[in-house]
Tab-separated table of C-alpha atoms and ligand atoms in Angstrom:
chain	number	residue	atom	x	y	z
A	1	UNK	CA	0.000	0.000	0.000
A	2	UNK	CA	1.445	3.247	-0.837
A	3	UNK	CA	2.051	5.923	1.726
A	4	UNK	CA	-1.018	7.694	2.447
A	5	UNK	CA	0.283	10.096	5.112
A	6	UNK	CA	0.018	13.758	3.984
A	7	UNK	CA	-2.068	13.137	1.229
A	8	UNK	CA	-5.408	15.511	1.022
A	9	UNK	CA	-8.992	14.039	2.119
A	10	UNK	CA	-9.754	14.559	-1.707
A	11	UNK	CA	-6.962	12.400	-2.354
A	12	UNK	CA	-7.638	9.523	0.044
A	13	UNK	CA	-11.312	8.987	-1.138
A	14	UNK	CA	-9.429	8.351	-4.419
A	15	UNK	CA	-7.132	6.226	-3.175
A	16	UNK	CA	-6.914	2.498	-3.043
A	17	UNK	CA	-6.569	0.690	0.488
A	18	UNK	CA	-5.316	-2.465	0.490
A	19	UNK	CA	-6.190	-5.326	2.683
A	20	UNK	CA	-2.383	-5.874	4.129
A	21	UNK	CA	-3.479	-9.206	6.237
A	22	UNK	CA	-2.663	-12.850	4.246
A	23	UNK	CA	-6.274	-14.084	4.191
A	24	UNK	CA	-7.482	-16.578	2.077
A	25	UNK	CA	-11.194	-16.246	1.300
A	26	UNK	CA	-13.518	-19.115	1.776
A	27	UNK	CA	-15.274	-18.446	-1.314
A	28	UNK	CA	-14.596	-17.151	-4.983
A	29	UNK	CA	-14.300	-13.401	-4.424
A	30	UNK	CA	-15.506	-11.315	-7.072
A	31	UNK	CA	-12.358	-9.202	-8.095
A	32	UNK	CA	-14.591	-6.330	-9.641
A	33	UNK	CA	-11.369	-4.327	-11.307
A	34	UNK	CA	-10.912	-3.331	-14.871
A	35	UNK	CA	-7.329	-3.600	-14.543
A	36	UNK	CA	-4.338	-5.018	-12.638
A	37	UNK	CA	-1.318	-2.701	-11.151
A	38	UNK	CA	1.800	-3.633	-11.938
A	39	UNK	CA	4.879	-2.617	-9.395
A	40	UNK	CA	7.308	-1.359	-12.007
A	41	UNK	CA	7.948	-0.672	-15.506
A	42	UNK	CA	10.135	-4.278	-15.745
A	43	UNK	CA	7.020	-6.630	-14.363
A	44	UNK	CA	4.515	-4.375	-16.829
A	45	UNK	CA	7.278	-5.631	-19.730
A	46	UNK	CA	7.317	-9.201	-18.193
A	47	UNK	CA	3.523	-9.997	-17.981
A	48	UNK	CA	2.670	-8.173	-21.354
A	49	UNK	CA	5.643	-10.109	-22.998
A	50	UNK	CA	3.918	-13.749	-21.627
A	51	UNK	CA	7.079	-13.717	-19.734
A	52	UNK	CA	5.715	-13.845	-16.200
A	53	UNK	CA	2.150	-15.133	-15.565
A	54	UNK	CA	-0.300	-12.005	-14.219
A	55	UNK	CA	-3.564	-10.138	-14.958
A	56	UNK	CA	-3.655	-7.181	-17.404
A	57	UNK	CA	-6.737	-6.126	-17.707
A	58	UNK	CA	-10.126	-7.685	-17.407
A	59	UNK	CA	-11.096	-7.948	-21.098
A	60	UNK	CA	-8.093	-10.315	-21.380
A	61	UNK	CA	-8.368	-12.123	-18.242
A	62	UNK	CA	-9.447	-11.957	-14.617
A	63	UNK	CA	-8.999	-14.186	-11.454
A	64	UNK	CA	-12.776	-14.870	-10.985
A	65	UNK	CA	-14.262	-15.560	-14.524
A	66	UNK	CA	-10.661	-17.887	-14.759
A	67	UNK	CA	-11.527	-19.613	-12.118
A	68	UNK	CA	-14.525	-20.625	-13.029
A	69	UNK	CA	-13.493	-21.537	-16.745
A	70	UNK	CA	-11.450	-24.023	-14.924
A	71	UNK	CA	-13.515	-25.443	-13.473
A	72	UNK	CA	-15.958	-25.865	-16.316
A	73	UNK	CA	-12.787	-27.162	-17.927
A	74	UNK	CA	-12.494	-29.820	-15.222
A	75	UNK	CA	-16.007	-30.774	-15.460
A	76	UNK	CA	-16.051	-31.252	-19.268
A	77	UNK	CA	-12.487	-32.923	-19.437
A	78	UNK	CA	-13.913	-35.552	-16.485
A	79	UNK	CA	-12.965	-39.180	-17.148
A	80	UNK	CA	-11.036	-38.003	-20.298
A	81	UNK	CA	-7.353	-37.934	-20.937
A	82	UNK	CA	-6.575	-34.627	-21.087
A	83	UNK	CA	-6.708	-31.408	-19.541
A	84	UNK	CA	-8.905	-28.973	-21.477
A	85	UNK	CA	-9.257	-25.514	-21.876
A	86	UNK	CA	-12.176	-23.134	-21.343
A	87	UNK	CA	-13.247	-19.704	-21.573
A	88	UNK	CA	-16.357	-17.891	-20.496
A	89	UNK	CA	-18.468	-15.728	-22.319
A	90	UNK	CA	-20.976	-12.745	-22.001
A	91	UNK	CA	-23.890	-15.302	-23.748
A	92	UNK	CA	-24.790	-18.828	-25.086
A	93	UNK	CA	-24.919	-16.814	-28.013
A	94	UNK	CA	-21.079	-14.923	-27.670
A	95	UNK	CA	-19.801	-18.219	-27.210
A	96	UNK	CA	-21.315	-19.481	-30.578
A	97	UNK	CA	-20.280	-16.593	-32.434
A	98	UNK	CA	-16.955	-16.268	-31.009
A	99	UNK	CA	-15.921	-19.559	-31.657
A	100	UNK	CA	-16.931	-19.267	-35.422
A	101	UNK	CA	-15.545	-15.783	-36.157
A	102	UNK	CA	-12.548	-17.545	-34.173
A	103	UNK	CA	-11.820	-20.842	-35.941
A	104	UNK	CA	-13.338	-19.296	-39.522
A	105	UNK	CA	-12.928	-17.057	-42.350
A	106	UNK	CA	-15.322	-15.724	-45.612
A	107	UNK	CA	-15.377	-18.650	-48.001
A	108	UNK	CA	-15.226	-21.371	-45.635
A	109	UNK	CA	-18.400	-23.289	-44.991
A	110	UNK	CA	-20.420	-24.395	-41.878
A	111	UNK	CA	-22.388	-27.675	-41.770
A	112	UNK	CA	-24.725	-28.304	-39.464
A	113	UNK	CA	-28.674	-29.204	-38.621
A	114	UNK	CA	-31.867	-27.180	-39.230
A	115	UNK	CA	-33.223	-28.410	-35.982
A	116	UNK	CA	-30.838	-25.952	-33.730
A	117	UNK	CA	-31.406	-23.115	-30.731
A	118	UNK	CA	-33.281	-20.412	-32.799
A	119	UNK	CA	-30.556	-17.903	-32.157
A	120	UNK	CA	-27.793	-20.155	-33.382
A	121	UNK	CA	-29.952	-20.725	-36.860
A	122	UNK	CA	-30.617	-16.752	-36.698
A	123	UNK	CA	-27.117	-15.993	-35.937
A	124	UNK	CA	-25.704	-18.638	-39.013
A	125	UNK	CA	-28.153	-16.735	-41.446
A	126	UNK	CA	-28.331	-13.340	-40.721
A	127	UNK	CA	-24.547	-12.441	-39.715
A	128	UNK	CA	-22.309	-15.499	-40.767
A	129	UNK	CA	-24.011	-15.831	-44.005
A	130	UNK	CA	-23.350	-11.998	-44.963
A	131	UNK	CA	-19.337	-12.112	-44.218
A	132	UNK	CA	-18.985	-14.751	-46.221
A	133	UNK	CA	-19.758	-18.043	-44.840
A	134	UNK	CA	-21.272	-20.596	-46.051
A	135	UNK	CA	-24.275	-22.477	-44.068
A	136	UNK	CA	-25.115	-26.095	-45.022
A	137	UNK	CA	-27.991	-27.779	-43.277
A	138	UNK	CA	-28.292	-31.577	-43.393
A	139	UNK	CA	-30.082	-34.400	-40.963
A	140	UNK	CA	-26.488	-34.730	-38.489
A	141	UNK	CA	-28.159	-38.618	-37.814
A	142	UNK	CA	-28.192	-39.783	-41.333
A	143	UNK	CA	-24.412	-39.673	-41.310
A	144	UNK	CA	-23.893	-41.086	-45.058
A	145	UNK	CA	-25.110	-37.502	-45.771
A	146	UNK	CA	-22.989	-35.699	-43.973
A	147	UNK	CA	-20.240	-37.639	-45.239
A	148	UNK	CA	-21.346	-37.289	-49.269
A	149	UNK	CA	-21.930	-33.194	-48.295
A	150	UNK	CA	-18.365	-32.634	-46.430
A	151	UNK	CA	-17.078	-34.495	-49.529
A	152	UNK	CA	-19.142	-32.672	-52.706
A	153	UNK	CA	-18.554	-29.637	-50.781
A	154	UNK	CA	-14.713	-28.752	-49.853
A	155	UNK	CA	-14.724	-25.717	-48.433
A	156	UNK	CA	-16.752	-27.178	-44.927
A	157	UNK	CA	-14.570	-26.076	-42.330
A	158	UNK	CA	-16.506	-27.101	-39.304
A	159	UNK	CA	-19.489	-29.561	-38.380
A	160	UNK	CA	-21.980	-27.593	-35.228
A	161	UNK	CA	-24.455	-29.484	-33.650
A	162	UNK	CA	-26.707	-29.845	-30.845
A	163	UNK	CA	-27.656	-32.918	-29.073
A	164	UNK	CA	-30.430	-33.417	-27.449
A	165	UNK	CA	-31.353	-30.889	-30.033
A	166	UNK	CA	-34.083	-28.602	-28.769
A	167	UNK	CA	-36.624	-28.935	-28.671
A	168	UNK	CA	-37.754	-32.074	-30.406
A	169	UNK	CA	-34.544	-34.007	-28.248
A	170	UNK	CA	-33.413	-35.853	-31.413
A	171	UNK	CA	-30.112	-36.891	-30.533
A	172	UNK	CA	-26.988	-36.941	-32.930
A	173	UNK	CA	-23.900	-39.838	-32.893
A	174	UNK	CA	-20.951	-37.618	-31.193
A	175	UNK	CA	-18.393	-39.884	-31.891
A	176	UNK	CA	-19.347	-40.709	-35.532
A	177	UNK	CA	-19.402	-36.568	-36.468
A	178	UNK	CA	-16.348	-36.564	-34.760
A	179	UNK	CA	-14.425	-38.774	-36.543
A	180	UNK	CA	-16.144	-37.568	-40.010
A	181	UNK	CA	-15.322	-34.085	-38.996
A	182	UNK	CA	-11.508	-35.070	-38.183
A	183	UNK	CA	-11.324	-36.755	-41.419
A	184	UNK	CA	-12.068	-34.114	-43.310
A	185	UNK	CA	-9.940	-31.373	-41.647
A	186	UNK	CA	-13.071	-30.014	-40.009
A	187	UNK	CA	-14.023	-28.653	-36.536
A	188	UNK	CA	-16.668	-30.009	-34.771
A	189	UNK	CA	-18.262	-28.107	-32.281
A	190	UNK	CA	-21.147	-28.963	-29.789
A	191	UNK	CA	-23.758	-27.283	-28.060
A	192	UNK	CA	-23.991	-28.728	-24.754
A	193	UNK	CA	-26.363	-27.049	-23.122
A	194	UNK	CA	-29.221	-29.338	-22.162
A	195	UNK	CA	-26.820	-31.703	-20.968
A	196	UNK	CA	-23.752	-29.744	-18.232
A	197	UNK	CA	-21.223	-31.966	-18.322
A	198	UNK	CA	-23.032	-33.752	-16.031
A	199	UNK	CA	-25.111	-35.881	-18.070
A	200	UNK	CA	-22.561	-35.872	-21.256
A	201	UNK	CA	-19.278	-34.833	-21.490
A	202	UNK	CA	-19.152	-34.212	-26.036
A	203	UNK	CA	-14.972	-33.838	-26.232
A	204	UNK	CA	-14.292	-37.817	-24.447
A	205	UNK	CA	-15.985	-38.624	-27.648
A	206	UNK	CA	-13.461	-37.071	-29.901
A	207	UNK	CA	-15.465	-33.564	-30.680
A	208	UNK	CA	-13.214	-30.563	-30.416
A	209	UNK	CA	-15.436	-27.795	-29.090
A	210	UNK	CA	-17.915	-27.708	-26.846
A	211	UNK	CA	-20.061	-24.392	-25.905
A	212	UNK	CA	-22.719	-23.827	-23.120
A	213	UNK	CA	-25.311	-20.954	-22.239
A	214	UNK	CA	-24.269	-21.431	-18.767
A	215	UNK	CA	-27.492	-19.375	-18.763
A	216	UNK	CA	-29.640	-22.396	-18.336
A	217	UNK	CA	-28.608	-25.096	-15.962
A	218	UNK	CA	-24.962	-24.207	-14.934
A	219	UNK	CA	-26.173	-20.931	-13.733
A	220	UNK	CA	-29.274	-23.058	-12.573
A	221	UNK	CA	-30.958	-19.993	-11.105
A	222	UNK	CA	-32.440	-17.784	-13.912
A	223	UNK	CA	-30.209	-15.013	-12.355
A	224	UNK	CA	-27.789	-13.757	-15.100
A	225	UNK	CA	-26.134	-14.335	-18.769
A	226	UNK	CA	-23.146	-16.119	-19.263
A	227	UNK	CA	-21.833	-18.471	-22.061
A	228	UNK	CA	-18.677	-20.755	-22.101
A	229	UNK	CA	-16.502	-22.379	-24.969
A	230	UNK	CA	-14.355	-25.655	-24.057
A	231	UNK	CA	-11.675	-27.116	-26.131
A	232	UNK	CA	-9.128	-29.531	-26.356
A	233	UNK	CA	-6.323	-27.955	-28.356
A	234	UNK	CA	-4.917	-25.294	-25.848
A	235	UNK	CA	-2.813	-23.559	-28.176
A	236	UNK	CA	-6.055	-23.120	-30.653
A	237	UNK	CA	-8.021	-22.117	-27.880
A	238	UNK	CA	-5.391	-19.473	-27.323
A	239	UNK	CA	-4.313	-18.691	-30.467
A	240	UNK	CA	-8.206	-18.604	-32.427
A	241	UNK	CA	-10.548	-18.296	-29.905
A	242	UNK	CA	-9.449	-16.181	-27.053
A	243	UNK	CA	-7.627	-13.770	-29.347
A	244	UNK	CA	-11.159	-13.216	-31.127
A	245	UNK	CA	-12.764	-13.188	-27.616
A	246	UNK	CA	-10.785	-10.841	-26.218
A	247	UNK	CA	-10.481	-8.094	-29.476
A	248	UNK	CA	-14.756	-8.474	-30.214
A	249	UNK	CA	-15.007	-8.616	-26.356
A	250	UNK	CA	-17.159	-10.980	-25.917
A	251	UNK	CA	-15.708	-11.571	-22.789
A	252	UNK	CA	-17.803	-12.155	-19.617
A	253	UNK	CA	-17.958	-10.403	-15.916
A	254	UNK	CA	-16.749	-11.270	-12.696
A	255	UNK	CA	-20.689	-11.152	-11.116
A	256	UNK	CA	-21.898	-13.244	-13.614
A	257	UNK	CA	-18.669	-15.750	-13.566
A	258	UNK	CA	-19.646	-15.863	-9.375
A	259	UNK	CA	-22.811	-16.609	-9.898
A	260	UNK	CA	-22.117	-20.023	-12.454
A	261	UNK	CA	-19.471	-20.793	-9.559
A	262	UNK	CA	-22.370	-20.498	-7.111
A	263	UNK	CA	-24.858	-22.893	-9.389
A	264	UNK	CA	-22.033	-25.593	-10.308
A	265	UNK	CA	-21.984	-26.478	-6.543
A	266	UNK	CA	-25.404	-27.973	-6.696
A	267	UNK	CA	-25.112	-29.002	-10.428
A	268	UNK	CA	-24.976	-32.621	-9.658
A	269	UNK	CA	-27.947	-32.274	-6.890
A	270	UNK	CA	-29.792	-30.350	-9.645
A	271	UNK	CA	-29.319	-32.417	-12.142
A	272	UNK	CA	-30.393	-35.564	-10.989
A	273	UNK	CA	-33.029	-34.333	-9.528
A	274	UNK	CA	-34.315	-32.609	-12.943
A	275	UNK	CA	-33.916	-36.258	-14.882
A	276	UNK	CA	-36.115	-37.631	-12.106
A	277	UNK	CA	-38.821	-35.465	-12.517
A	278	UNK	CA	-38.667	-35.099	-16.504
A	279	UNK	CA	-38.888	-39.025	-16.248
A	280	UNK	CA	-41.831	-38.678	-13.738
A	281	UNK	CA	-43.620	-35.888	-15.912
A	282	UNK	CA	-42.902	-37.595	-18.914
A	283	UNK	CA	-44.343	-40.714	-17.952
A	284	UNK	CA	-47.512	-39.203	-17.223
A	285	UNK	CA	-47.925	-37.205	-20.156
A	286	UNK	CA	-47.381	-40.240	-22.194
A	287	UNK	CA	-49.900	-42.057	-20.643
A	288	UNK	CA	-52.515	-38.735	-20.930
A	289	UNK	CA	-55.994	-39.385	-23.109
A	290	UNK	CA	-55.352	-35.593	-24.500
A	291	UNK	CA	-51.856	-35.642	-25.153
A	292	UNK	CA	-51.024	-37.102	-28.152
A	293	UNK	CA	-46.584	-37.224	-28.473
A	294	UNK	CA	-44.162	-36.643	-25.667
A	295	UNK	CA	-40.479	-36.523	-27.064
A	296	UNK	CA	-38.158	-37.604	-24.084
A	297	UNK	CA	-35.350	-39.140	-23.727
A	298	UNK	CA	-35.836	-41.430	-21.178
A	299	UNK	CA	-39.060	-43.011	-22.776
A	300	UNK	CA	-38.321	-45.856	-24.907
A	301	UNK	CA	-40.628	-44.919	-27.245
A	302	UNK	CA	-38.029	-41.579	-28.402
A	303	UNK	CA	-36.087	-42.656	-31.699
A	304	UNK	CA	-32.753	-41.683	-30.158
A	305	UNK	CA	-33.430	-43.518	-26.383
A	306	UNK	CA	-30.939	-45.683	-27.343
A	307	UNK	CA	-28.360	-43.471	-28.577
A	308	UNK	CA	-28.899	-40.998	-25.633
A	309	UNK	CA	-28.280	-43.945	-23.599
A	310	UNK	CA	-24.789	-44.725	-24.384
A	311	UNK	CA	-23.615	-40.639	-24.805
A	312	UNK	CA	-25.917	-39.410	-21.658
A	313	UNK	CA	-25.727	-40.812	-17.784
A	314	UNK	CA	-29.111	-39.402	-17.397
A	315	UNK	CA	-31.832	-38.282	-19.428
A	316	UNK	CA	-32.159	-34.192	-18.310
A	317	UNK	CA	-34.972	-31.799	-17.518
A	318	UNK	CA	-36.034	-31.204	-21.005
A	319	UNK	CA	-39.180	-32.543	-22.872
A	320	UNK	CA	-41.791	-31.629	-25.297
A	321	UNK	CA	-45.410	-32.874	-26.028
A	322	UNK	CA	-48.124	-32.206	-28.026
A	323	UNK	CA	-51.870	-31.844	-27.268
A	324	UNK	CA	-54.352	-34.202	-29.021
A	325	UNK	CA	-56.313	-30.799	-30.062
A	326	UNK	CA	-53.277	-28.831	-31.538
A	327	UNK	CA	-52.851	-25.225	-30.716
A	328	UNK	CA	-55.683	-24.309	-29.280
A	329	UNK	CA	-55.493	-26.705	-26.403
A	330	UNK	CA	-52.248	-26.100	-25.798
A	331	UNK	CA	-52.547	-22.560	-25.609
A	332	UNK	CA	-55.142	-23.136	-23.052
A	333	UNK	CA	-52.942	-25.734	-20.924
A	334	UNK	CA	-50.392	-22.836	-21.036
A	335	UNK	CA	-52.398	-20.394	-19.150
A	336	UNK	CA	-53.990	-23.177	-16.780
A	337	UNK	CA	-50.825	-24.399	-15.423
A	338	UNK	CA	-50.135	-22.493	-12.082
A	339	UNK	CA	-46.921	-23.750	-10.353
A	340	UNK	CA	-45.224	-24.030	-13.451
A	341	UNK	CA	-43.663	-20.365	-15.327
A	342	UNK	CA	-44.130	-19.185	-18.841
A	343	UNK	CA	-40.690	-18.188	-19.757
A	344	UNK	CA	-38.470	-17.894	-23.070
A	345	UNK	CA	-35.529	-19.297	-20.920
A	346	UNK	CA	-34.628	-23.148	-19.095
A	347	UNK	CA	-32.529	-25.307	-16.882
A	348	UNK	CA	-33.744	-22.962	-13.712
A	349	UNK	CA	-34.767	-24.734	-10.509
A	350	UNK	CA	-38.426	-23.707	-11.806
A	351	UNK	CA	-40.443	-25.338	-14.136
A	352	UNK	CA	-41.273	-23.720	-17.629
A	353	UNK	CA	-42.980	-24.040	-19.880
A	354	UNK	CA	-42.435	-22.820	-23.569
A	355	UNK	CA	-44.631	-22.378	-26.805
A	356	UNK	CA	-41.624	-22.397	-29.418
A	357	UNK	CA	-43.846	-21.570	-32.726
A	358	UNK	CA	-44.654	-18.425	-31.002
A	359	UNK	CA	-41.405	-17.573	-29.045
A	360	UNK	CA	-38.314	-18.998	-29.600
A	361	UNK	CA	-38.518	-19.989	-32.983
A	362	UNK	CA	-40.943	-17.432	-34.084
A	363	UNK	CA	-38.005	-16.320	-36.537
A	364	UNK	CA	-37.466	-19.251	-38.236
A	365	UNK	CA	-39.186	-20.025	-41.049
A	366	UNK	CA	-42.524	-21.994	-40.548
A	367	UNK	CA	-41.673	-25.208	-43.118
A	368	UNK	CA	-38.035	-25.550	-41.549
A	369	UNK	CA	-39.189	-25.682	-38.510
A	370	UNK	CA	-42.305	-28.275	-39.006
A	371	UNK	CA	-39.563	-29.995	-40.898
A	372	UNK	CA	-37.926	-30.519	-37.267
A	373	UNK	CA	-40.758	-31.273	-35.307
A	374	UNK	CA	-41.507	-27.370	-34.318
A	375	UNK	CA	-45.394	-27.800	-34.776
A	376	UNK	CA	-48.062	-25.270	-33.565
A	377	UNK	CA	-49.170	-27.819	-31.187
A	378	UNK	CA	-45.780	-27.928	-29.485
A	379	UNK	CA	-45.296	-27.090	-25.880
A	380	UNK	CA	-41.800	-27.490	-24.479
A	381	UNK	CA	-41.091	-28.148	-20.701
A	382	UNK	CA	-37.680	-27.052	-18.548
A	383	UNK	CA	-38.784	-29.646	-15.555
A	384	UNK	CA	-37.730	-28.051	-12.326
A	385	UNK	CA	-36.318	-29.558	-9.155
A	386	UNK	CA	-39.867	-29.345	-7.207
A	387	UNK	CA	-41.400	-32.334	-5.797
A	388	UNK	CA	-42.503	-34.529	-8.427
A	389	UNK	CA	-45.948	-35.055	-7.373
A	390	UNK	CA	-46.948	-30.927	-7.130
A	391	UNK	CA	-45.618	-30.504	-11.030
A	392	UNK	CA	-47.865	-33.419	-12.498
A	393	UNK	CA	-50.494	-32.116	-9.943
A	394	UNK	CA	-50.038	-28.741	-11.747
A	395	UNK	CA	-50.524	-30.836	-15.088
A	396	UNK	CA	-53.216	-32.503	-14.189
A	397	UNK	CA	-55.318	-29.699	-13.271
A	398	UNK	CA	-54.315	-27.320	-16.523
A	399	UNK	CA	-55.240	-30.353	-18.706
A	400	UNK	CA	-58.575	-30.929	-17.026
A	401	UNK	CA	-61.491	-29.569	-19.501
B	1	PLP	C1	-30.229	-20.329	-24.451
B	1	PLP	C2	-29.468	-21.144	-25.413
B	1	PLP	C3	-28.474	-20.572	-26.213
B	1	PLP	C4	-28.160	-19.081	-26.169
B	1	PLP	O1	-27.652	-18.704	-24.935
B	1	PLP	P1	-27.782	-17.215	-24.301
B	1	PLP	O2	-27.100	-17.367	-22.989
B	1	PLP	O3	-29.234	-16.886	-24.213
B	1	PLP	O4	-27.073	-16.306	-25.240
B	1	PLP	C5	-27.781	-21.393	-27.063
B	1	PLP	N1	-28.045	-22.720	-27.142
B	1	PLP	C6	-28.997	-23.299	-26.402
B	1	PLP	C7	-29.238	-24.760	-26.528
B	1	PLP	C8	-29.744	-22.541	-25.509
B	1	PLP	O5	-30.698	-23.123	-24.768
């Protein structure tokens, strides 16, 4: 601490007083500072030139959002071979972009599925489509396809998908698009939102990139915006996808890094509990006179059960049905439902409940989304961690006539 004797009152409001006791803090502090001091001119050279480790400035880098990349890192490297690297974001969607303005340039190509996040298929045709890049969208599951299109088409320079894919939970092969990626000197990137590493952990299948909206169930409490983007290949990560990070600044805060520390803690907790009551919910729905499809994971009956079974420990808090009577009835189960929320978001403690034709995919084009599943009839659920019993209660009530 410098000297503050003889300085003016004016001068030691400015001032900043340092803490001179060695404490160690029992929790993640929040170091809310644009900036880091250096001591001289020679550790300034040092930590600019990568020669001695230490913060510059918070764009860059900064002890709490760090911290917590770790730890994601950790998470999404468990049970695999290697340590991986991870960054965090200001949004699901800052993570997306700044991985592809990262790893691409205008004339490569993008292939991926028509059934993604609505933002993703917004951001792919409104932004990346303009610079330059091209967007291909195939079926990721019939994977004889994506092989013919990565080979008639050379310029694909990375494969994105999402599995489960929202909000139909069709489920894609990760190791297959892996290795078809790899052998065609592609990236492939997942969206692993739905799952947290919890339930599936993309990269020990061989995939190269995974992002999160740590929004949803890392978070876990509905109480900020955050992304995060996970890779194997540190010196990529560094050399791509922070440097793009860091110059769009798409970086993310301290607050909101504390508050994903804060959710993580209860992550496994959360999730398990979530998979139980999805399963619950799920098996009522299914067995419901006026409900006519549920798409879940953990029901048999879901064309990727199988698949989800060997890539997933658990089957997650998202699922989707339709109502016998379309959209009308659905509407009206909507506006019954009373412990459940209405909310554009998911993976929060709460249930929600989502009409996507209306909301979330509202943007995207009506026959590519029916193409996917995305029917006016559609109502998609974020199953909290309530009791069980008191959500289908909820149900049962809304879907009484
Ligand atoms: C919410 C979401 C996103 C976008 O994340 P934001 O944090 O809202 O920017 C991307 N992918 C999936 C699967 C999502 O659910």
């Amino acid at each position: 601490m410098k000297n503050q004797q003889g300085l003016s009152l004016e001068s030691k409001c400015v001032e900043e007083v340092k803490d001179q006791k060695t404490t160690s803090a029992h929790i993640l502090p929040i170091y809310a500072t644009s900036s880091f001091a250096f001591d001289n001119v020679e550790e300034s050279i040092d930590i600019f030139s990568g020669k001695k480790q230490g913060h510059v400035y918070s764009r860059y880098a900064n002890p709490t959002i760090d911290t917590v990349a770790k730890k994601i890192a950790l998470l999404e490297g468990h049970g695999g071979p290697q340590e991986l690297t991870a960054y965090l974001t200001s949004s699901g969607m800052s993570a997306i972009s700044t991985v592809m303005m990262g790893l691409l340039k205008s004339g490569d190509a993008i292939l991926t599925q028509a059934n993604l996040y609505g933002g993703t298929t917004e951001l792919l045709l409104k932004v990346l489509k303009p610079l330059g890049i091209d967007i291909h969208f195939c079926d990721l599951k019939n994977l004889e396809l994506v092989a013919q299109t990565l080979q008639a088409k050379g310029n694909i320079k990375m494969i994105y998908g999402e599995t489960p894919a929202n909000p139909t939970l069709a489920c894609i092969d990760l190791k297959a698009i892996a290795q078809l990626a790899q052998s065609h000197g592609a990236y492939s990137v997942i969206d692993n939102t739905f799952c947290t590493p919890y339930l599936q952990r993309p990269i020990n299948f061989g995939i190269d990139f995974v992002i999160h909206s740590t929004t949803k169930f890392l978070n876990g409490h509905g109480n900020g915006i955050a992304g995060a983007i996970i890779g194997r290949d540190a010196e990529l990560m560094r050399s791509k996808v922070w440097t793009c990070l860091k110059l769009a600044g798409t970086n993310c805060n301290p607050w909101d890094a504390w508050l994903i520390n804060n959710g993580i803690k209860t992550l496994a907790l959360r999730m398990e509990q979530h998979s139980r009551n999805a399963q619950a919910l799920a098996e009522y729905l299914d067995n419901h006179p006026r409900v006519s499809k549920v798409n879940y994971n953990g029901l048999p009956s879901h064309p990727d059960h199988e698949l989800a079974k060997v890539q997933m420990s658990g089957f997650g808090a998202m699922l989707s049905f339709e109502m016998a009577d379309g959209l009308a009835a659905g509407k009206a189960l909507m506006n019954k439902l009373r412990l459940s929320t209405q909310a554009p978001t998911l993976g929060d403690v709460h249930t929600l409940v989502l009409h996507p034709a209306t909301s979330s995919h509202l943007n995207i084009e009506k026959s590519l989304r029916e193409k996917n599943g995305i029917t006016d009839g559609l109502i998609r659920v974020s199953v909290g961690i309530e009791n069980a019993a008191d959500i289908i209660a909820d149900f049962e009530q809304a879907l009484q006539d």
